[in-house]
Coordinates of C-alpha atoms in Angstrom, one line a residue:
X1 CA -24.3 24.8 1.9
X2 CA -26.1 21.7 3.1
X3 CA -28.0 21.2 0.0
X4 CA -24.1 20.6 -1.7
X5 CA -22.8 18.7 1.1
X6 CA -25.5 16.5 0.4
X7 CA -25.2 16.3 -3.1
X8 CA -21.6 16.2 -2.8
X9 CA -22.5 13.1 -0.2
X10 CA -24.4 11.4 -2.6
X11 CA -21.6 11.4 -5.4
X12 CA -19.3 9.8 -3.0
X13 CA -21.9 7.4 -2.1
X14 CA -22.5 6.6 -6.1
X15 CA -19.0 6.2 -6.5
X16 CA -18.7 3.4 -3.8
X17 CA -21.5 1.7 -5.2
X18 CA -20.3 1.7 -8.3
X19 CA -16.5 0.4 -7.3
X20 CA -18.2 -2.7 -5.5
X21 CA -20.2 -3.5 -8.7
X22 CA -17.2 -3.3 -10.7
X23 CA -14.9 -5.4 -8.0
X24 CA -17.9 -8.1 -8.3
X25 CA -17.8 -8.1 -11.6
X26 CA -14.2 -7.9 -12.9
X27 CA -12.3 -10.2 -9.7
X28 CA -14.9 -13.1 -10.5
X29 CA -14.7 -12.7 -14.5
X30 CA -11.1 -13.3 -13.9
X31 CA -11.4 -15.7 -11.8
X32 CA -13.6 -18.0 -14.2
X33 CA -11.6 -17.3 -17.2
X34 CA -8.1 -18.1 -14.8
X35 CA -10.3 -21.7 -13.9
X36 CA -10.9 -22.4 -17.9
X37 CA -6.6 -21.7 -18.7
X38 CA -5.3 -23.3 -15.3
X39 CA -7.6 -26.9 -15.7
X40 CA -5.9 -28.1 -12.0
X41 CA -7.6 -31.1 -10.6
X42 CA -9.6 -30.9 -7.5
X43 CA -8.5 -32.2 -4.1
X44 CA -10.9 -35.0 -4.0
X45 CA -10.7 -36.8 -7.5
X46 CA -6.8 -37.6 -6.9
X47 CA -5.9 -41.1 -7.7
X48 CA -3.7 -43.3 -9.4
X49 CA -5.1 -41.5 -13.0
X50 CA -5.3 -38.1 -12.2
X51 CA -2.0 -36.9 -10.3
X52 CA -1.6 -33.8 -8.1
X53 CA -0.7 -30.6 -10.4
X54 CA 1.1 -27.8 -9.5
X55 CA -0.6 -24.6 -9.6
X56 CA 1.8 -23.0 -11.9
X57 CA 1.1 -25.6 -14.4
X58 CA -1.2 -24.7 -17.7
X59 CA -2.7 -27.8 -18.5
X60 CA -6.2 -26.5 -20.0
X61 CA -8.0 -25.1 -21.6
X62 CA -11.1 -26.9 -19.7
X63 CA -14.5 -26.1 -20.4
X64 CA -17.6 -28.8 -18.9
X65 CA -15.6 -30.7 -16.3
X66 CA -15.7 -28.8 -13.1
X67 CA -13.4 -31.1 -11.3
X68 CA -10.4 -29.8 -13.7
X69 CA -11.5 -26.4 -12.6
X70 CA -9.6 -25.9 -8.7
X71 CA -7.7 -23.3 -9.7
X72 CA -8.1 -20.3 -8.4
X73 CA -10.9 -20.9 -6.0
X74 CA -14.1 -19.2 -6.9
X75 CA -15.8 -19.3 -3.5
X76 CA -12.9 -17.7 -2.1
X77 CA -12.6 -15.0 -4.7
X78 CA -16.0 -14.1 -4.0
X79 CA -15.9 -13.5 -0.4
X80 CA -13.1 -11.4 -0.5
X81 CA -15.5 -9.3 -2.7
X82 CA -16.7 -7.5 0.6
X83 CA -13.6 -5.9 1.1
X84 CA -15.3 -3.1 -1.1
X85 CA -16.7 -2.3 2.2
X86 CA -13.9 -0.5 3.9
X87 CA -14.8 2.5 1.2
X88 CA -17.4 3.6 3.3
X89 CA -16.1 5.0 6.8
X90 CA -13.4 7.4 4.0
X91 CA -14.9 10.5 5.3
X92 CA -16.0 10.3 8.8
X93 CA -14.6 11.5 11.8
X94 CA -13.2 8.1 13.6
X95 CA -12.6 6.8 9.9
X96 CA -9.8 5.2 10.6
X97 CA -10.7 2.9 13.6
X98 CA -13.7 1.8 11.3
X99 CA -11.4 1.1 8.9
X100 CA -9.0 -0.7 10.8
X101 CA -12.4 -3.1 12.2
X102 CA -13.5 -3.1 8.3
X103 CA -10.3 -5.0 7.0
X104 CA -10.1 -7.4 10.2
X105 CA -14.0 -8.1 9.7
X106 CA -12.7 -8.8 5.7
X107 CA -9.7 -10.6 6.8
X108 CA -11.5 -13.0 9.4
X109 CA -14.5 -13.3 6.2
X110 CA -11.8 -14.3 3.7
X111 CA -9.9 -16.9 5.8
X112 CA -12.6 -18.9 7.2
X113 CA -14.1 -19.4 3.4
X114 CA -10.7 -20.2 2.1
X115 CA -10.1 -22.6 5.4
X116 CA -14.0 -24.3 4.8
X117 CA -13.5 -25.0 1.0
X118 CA -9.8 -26.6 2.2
X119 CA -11.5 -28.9 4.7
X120 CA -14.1 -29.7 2.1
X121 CA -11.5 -31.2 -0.1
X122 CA -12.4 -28.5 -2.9
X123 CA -9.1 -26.6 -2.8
X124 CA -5.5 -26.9 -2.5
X125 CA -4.5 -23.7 -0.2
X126 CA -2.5 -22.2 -3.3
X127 CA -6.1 -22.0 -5.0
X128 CA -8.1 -20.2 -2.0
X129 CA -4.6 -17.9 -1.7
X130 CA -5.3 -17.3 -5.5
X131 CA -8.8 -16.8 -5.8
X132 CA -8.1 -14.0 -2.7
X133 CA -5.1 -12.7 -4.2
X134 CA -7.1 -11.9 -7.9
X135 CA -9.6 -9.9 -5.8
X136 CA -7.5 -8.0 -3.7
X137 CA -5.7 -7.2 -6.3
X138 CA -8.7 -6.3 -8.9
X139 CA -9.8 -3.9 -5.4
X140 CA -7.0 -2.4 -5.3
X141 CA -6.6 -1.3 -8.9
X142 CA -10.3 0.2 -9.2
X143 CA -9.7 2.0 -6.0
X144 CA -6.9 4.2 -7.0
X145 CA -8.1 4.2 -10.3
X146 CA -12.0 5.3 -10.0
X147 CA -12.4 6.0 -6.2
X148 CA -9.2 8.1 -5.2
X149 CA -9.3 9.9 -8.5

């Protein structure tokens, strides 16, 4: 009985692993290609020749110049990446107050990355919102695709 608890253990374990990899990999694959189509101008090389853009605006595609590439925010995108995290605590005891301190750890994660490439004049807050918003979203669709399966 142990022996298959263990082994049974050790699949769920393989299968967390193997969401996180794929959250990684897909949200910031996304994310890049999204930068390439969306060409928005950075925060800090606004002036009189290049003009603030909407976000909703297609004005690429843009491939060398990384100050055409604000749009969604890549830093962002990646830190939200560790809300693969809140897989683990699924089958303890207390799993859902671990939970619970899993996506408040996340939250407070994503939001201070999103609020330092802001104050660095990387980002608009549409593009931080963005680059979180294409994670959360890629999370959500390999979790109740692969994981709750």
């Amino acid at each position: 009985y142990r022996q298959m608890k263990s082994v049974r253990k050790d699949a769920r374990l393989k299968s967390i692993w193997v969401c996180g990899i794929l959250i990684c990999a897909v949200s910031l694959l996304c994310v890049n290609v999204m930068k390439v189509l969306w060409g928005r101008p950075r925060f800090y090389v606004l002036n009189e020749s290049i003009l603030f853009q909407e976000w909703y605006r297609f004005t690429g595609p843009v491939f060398t110049n990384d100050s055409l590439k604000s749009f969604p925010s890549g830093h962002t995108a990646a830190s939200a990446d560790i809300i693969w995290i809140t897989l683990f605590p699924d089958r303890t005891e207390d799993h859902r107050l671990k939970k619970g301190f899993l996506y408040g750890l996340t939250a407070v994660h994503i939001i201070l990355t999103a609020l330092s490439r802001i104050m660095a004049g990387m980002h608009f807050i549409s593009d931080t919102m963005a680059g979180a918003a294409v994670t959360v979203l890629v999370f959500t669709e390999v979790k109740y695709s692969l994981y709750d399966a």
